[in-house]
GROMACS .gro file of C-alpha atoms in nm:
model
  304
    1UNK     CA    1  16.005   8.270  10.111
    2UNK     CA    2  15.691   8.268  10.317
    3UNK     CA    3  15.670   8.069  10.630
    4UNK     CA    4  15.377   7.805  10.647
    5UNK     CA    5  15.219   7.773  11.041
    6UNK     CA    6  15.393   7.419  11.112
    7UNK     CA    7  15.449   7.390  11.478
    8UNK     CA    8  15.751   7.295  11.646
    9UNK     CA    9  15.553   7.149  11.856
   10UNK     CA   10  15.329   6.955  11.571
   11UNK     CA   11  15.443   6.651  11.666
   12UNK     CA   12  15.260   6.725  12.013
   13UNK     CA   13  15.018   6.378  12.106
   14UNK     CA   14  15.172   6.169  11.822
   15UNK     CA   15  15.349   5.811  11.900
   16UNK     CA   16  15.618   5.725  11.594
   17UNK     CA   17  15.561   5.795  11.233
   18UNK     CA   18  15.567   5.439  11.035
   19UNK     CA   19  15.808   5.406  10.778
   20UNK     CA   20  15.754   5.519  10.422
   21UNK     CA   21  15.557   5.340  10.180
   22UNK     CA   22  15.379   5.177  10.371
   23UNK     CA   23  14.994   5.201  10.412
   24UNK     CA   24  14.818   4.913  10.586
   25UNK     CA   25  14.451   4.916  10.643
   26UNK     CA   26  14.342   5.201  10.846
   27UNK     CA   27  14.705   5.307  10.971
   28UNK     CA   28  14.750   5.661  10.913
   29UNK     CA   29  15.125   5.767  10.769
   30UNK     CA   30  15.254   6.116  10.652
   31UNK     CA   31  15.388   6.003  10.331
   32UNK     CA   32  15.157   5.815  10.065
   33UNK     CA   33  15.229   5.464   9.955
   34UNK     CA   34  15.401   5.325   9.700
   35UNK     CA   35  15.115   5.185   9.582
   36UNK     CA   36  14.743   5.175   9.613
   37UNK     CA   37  14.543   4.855   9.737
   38UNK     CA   38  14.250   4.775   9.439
   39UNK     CA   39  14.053   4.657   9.769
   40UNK     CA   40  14.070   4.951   9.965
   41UNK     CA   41  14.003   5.334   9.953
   42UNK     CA   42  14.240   5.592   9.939
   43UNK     CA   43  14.155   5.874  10.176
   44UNK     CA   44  14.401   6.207  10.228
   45UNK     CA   45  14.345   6.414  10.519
   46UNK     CA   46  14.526   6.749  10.548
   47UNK     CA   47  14.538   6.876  10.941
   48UNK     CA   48  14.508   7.170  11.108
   49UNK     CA   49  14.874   7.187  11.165
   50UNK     CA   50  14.954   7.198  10.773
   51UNK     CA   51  15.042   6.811  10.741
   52UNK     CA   52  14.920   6.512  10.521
   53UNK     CA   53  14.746   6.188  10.657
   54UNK     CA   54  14.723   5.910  10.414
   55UNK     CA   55  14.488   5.600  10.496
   56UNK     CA   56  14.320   5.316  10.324
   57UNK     CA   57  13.995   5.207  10.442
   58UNK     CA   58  13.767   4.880  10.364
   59UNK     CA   59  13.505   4.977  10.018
   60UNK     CA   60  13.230   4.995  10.263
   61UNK     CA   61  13.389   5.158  10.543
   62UNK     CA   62  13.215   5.448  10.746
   63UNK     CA   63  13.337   5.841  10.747
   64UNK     CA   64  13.349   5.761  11.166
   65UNK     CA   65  13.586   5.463  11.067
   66UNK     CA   66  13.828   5.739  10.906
   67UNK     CA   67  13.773   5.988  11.177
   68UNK     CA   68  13.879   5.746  11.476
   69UNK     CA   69  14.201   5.703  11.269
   70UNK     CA   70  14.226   6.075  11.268
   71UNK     CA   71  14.196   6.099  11.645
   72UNK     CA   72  14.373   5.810  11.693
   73UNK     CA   73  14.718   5.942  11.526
   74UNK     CA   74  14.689   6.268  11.699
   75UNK     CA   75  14.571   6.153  12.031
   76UNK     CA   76  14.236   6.299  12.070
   77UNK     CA   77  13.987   6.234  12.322
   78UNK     CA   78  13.737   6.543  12.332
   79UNK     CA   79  13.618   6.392  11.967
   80UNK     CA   80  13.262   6.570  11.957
   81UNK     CA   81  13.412   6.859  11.781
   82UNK     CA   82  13.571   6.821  11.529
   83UNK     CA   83  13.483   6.617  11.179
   84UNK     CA   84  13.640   6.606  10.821
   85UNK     CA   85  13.539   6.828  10.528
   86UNK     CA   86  13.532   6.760  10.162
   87UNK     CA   87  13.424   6.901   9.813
   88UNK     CA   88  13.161   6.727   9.638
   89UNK     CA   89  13.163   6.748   9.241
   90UNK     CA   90  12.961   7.123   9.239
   91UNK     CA   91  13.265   7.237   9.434
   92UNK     CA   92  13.076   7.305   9.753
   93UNK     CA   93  13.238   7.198  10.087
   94UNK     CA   94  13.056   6.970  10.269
   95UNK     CA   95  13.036   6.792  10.633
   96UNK     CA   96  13.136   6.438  10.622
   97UNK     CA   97  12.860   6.228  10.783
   98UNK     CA   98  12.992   5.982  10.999
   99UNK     CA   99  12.681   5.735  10.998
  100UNK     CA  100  12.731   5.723  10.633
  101UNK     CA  101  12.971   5.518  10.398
  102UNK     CA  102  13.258   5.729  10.263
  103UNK     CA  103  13.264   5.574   9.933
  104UNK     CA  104  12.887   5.707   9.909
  105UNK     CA  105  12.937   6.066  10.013
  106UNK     CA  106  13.242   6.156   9.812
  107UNK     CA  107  13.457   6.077   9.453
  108UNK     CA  108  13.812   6.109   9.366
  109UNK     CA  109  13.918   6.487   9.233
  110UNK     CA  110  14.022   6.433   8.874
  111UNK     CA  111  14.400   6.403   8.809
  112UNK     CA  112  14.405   6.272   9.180
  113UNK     CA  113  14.381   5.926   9.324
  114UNK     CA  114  14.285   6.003   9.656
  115UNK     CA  115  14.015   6.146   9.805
  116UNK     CA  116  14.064   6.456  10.010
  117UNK     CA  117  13.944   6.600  10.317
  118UNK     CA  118  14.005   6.856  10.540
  119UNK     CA  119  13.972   6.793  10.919
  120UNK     CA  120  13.846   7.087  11.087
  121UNK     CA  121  13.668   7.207  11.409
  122UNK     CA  122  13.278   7.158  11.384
  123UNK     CA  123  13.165   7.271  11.726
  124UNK     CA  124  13.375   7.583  11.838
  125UNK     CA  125  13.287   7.598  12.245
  126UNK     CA  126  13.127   7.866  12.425
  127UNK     CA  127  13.438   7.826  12.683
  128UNK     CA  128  13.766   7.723  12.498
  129UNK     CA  129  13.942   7.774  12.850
  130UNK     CA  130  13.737   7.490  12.968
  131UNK     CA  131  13.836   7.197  12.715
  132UNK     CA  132  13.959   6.923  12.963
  133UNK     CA  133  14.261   6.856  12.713
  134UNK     CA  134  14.561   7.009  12.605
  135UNK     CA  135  14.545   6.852  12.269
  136UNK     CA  136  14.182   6.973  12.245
  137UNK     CA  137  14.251   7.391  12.249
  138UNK     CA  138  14.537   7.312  12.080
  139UNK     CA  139  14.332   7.218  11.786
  140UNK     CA  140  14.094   7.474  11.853
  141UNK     CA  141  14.407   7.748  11.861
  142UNK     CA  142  14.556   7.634  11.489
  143UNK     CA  143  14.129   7.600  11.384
  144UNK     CA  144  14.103   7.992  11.514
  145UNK     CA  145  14.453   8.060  11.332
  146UNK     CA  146  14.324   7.951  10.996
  147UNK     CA  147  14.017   8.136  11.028
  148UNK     CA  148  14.165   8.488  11.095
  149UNK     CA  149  14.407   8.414  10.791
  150UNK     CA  150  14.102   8.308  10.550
  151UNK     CA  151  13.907   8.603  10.655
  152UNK     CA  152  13.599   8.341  10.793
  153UNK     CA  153  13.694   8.570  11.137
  154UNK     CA  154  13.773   8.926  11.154
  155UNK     CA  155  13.916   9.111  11.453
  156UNK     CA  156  13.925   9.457  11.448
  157UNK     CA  157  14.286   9.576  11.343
  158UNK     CA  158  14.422   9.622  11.719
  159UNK     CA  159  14.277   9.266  11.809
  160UNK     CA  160  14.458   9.133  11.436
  161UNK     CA  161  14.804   9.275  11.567
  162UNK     CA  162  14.754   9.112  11.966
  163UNK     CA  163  14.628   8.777  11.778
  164UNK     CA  164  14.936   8.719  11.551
  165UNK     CA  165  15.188   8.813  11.821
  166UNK     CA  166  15.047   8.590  12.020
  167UNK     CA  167  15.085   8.313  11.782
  168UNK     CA  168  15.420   8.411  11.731
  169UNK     CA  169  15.505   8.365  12.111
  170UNK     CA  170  15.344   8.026  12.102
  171UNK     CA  171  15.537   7.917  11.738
  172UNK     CA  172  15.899   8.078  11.827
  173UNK     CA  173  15.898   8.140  12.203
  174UNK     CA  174  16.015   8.447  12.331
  175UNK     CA  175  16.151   8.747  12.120
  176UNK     CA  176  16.524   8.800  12.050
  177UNK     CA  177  16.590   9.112  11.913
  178UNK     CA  178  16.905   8.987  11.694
  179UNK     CA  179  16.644   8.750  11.506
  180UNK     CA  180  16.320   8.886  11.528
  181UNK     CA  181  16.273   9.170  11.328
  182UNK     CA  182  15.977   9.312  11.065
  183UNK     CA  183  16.141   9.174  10.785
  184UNK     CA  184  16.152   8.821  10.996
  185UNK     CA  185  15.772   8.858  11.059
  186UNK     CA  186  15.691   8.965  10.717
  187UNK     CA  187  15.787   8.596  10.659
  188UNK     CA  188  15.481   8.440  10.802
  189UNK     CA  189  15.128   8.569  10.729
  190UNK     CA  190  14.858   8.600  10.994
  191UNK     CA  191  14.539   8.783  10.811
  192UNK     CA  192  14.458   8.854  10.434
  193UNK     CA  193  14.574   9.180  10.341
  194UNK     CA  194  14.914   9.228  10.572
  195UNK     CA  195  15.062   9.562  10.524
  196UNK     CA  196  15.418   9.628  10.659
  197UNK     CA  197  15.286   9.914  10.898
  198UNK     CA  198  15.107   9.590  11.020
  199UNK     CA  199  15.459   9.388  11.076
  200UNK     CA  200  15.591   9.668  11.264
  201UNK     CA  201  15.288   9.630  11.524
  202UNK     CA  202  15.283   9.237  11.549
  203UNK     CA  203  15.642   9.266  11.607
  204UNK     CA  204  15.615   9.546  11.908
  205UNK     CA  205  15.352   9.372  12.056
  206UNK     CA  206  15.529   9.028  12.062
  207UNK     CA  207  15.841   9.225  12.192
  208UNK     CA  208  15.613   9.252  12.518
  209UNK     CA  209  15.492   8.876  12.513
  210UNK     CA  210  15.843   8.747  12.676
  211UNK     CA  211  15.820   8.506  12.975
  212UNK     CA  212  15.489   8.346  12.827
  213UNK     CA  213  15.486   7.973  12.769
  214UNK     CA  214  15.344   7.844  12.436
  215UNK     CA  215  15.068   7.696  12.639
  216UNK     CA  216  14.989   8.033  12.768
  217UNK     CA  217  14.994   8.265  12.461
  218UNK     CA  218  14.740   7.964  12.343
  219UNK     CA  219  14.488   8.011  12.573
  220UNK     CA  220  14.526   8.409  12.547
  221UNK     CA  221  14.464   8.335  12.182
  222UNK     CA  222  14.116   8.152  12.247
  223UNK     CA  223  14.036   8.422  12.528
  224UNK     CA  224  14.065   8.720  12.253
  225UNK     CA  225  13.909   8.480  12.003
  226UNK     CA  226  13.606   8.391  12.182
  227UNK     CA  227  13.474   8.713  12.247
  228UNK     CA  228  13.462   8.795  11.860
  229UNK     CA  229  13.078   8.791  11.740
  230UNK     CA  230  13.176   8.576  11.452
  231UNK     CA  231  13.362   8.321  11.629
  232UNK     CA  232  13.263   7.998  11.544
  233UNK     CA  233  12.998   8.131  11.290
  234UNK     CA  234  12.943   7.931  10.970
  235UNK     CA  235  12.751   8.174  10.705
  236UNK     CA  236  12.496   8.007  10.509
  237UNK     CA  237  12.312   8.233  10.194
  238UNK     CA  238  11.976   8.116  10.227
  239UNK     CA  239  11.569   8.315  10.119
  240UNK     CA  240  11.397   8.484  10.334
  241UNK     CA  241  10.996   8.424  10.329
  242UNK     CA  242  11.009   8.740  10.160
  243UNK     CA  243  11.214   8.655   9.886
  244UNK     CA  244  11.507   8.858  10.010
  245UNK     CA  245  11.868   8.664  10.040
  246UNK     CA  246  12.020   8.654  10.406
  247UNK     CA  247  12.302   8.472  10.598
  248UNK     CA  248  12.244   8.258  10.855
  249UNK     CA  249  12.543   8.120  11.107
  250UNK     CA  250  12.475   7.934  11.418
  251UNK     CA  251  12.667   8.041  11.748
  252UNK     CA  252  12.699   7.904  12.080
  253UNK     CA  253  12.436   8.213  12.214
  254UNK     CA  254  12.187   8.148  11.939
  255UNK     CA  255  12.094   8.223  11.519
  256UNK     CA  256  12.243   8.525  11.328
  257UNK     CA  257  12.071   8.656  11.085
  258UNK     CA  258  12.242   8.948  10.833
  259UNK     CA  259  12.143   9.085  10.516
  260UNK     CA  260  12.481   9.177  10.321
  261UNK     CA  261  12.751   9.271  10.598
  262UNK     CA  262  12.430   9.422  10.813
  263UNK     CA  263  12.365   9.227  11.088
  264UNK     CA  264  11.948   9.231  11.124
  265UNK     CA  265  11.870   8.964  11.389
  266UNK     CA  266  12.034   8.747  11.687
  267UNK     CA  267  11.684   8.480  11.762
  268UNK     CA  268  11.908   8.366  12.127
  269UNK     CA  269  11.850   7.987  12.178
  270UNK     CA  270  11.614   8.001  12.515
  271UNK     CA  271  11.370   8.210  12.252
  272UNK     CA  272  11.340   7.957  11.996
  273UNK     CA  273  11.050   7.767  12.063
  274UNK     CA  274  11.059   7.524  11.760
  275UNK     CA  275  11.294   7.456  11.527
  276UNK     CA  276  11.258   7.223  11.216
  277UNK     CA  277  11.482   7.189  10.905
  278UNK     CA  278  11.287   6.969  10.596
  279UNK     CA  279  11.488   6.931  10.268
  280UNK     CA  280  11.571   7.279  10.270
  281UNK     CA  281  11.346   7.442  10.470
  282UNK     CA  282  11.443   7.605  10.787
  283UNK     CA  283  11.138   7.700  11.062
  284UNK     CA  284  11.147   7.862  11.303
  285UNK     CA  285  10.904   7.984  11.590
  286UNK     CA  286  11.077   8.243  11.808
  287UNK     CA  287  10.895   8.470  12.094
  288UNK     CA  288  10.971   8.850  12.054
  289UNK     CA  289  10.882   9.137  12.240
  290UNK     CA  290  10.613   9.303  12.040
  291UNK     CA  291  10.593   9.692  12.184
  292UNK     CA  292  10.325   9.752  12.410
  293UNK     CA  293  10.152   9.388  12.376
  294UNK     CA  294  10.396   9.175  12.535
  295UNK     CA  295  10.600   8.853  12.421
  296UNK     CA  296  10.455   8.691  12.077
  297UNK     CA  297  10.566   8.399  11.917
  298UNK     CA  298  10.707   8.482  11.558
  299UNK     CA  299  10.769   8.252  11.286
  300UNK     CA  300  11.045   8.253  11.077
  301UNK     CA  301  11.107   8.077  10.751
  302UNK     CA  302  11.435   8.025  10.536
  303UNK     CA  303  11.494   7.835  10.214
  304UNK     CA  304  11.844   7.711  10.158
   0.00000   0.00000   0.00000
């Protein structure tokens, strides 16, 4: 049976779980109710760490007024960013806004009486080794995780292999030869397409990983992670002025721009001049070096 990526440690920054079945007003449990309020709204929030939240907020209430119950059950301070995903009724997954009423921005999936979210990171920093908090890169480390194994973030193969060992060292501590074997690590699954040749590697290289704390193969995990180009990178398909279809993702350096899996432009923040985004059209006015007449301010339009 495959292993799912709950933490022994997932319990990390949490005070006591209440008791089951009950759901008061805006207290998060891990089991749902035995019974829904007609006054309130039924909210399910899966975490990074695998687990369920189950709250019930007031009709009118706010999607910050679910988030601070987020942060509040798992202890977070650094709040800036993260937020809570959803799927609106075309099936496209959307940003909660938190100056906005839930009840507004969302429905009930059919067959299901709650509505669900996802909480996620939302701002991936430049410097993971610099979050103040523990609980923070924590986050950030299960966040990274789930993007390797959804293919949002791909390593090279060698940097695949170093990433799931280290989240090996960090989930089971250090190797033991009498447990850990390929057919132990075949159990869990670290990228989309694992291959056994693969499960030999991971398992040599977390072999070597002995002596490291959890804490430490962590922050080796957002050290390899952050120098990926697509870390933190959100794709958006959006028209080109020329009619042509591009992807655009936002990083901490500046605007990527591909066409198909060929990357075509980086516009780096300090060279955007001007950027505005009306309904669903993106401007922007970038300076360029134009050969042999200098720096010349560009404009750039993209319809999403």
């Amino acid at each position: 049976m495959l292993r799912l990526w709950g933490s022994k440690r997932s319990t990390r920054g949490r005070g006591p779980l209440p008791k089951q079945g009950k759901v008061r007003r805006y207290e998060a449990s891990t089991v749902p109710p035995d019974s829904l309020s007609k006054h309130l709204l039924p909210c399910h929030i899966r975490l990074l760490d695998g687990t369920d939240l189950y709250v019930q907020v007031l009709g009118g209430a706010l999607g910050l007024d679910l988030l601070d119950c987020v942060f509040k059950h798992l202890d977070i301070v650094e709040t800036d960013y993260f937020g809570l995903q959803f799927t609106d009724e075309t099936g496209q997954s959307r940003w909660m806004d938190n100056t906005k009423s839930i009840k507004k921005q969302t429905s009930k999936q059919k067959g299901f009486p709650w509505i669900r979210f996802w909480f996620a990171v939302k701002f991936y920093s430049s410097d993971p080794l610099n979050l103040k908090e523990e609980l923070t890169r924590y986050q950030l480390f299960l966040q990274l995780k789930q993007d390797v194994l959804t293919g949002r973030l791909q390593p090279p193969h060698n940097v695949s292999v170093q990433l799931a060992a280290l989240s090996l060292q960090s989930e089971l501590g250090d190797f033991d030869p009498h447990l850990h074997t390929a057919a132990f690590v075949s159990e869990f699954r670290f990228v989309p397409v694992q291959t056994e040749d693969m499960e030999e590697e991971i398992l040599s290289a977390y072999s070597q990983l002995t002596g490291r704390s959890p804490a430490e193969a962590e922050a080796e995990y957002l050290r390899v992670s952050r120098e990926l180009e697509m870390y933190g990178v959100e794709m958006h398909s959006v028209l080109g002025k020329d009619g042509s279809q591009y992807s655009l993702g936002l990083t901490p350096t500046g605007i990527l721009v591909y066409e198909g899996l060929q990357k075509i432009g980086l516009f780096f923040w300090p060279k955007i001049t001007k950027l505005d985004f009306q309904k669903k059209k993106l401007s922007l006015r970038v300076v360029e070096e134009e050969e042999g007449e200098g720096e010349k301010e560009q404009e750039q339009i993209f319809i999403f």
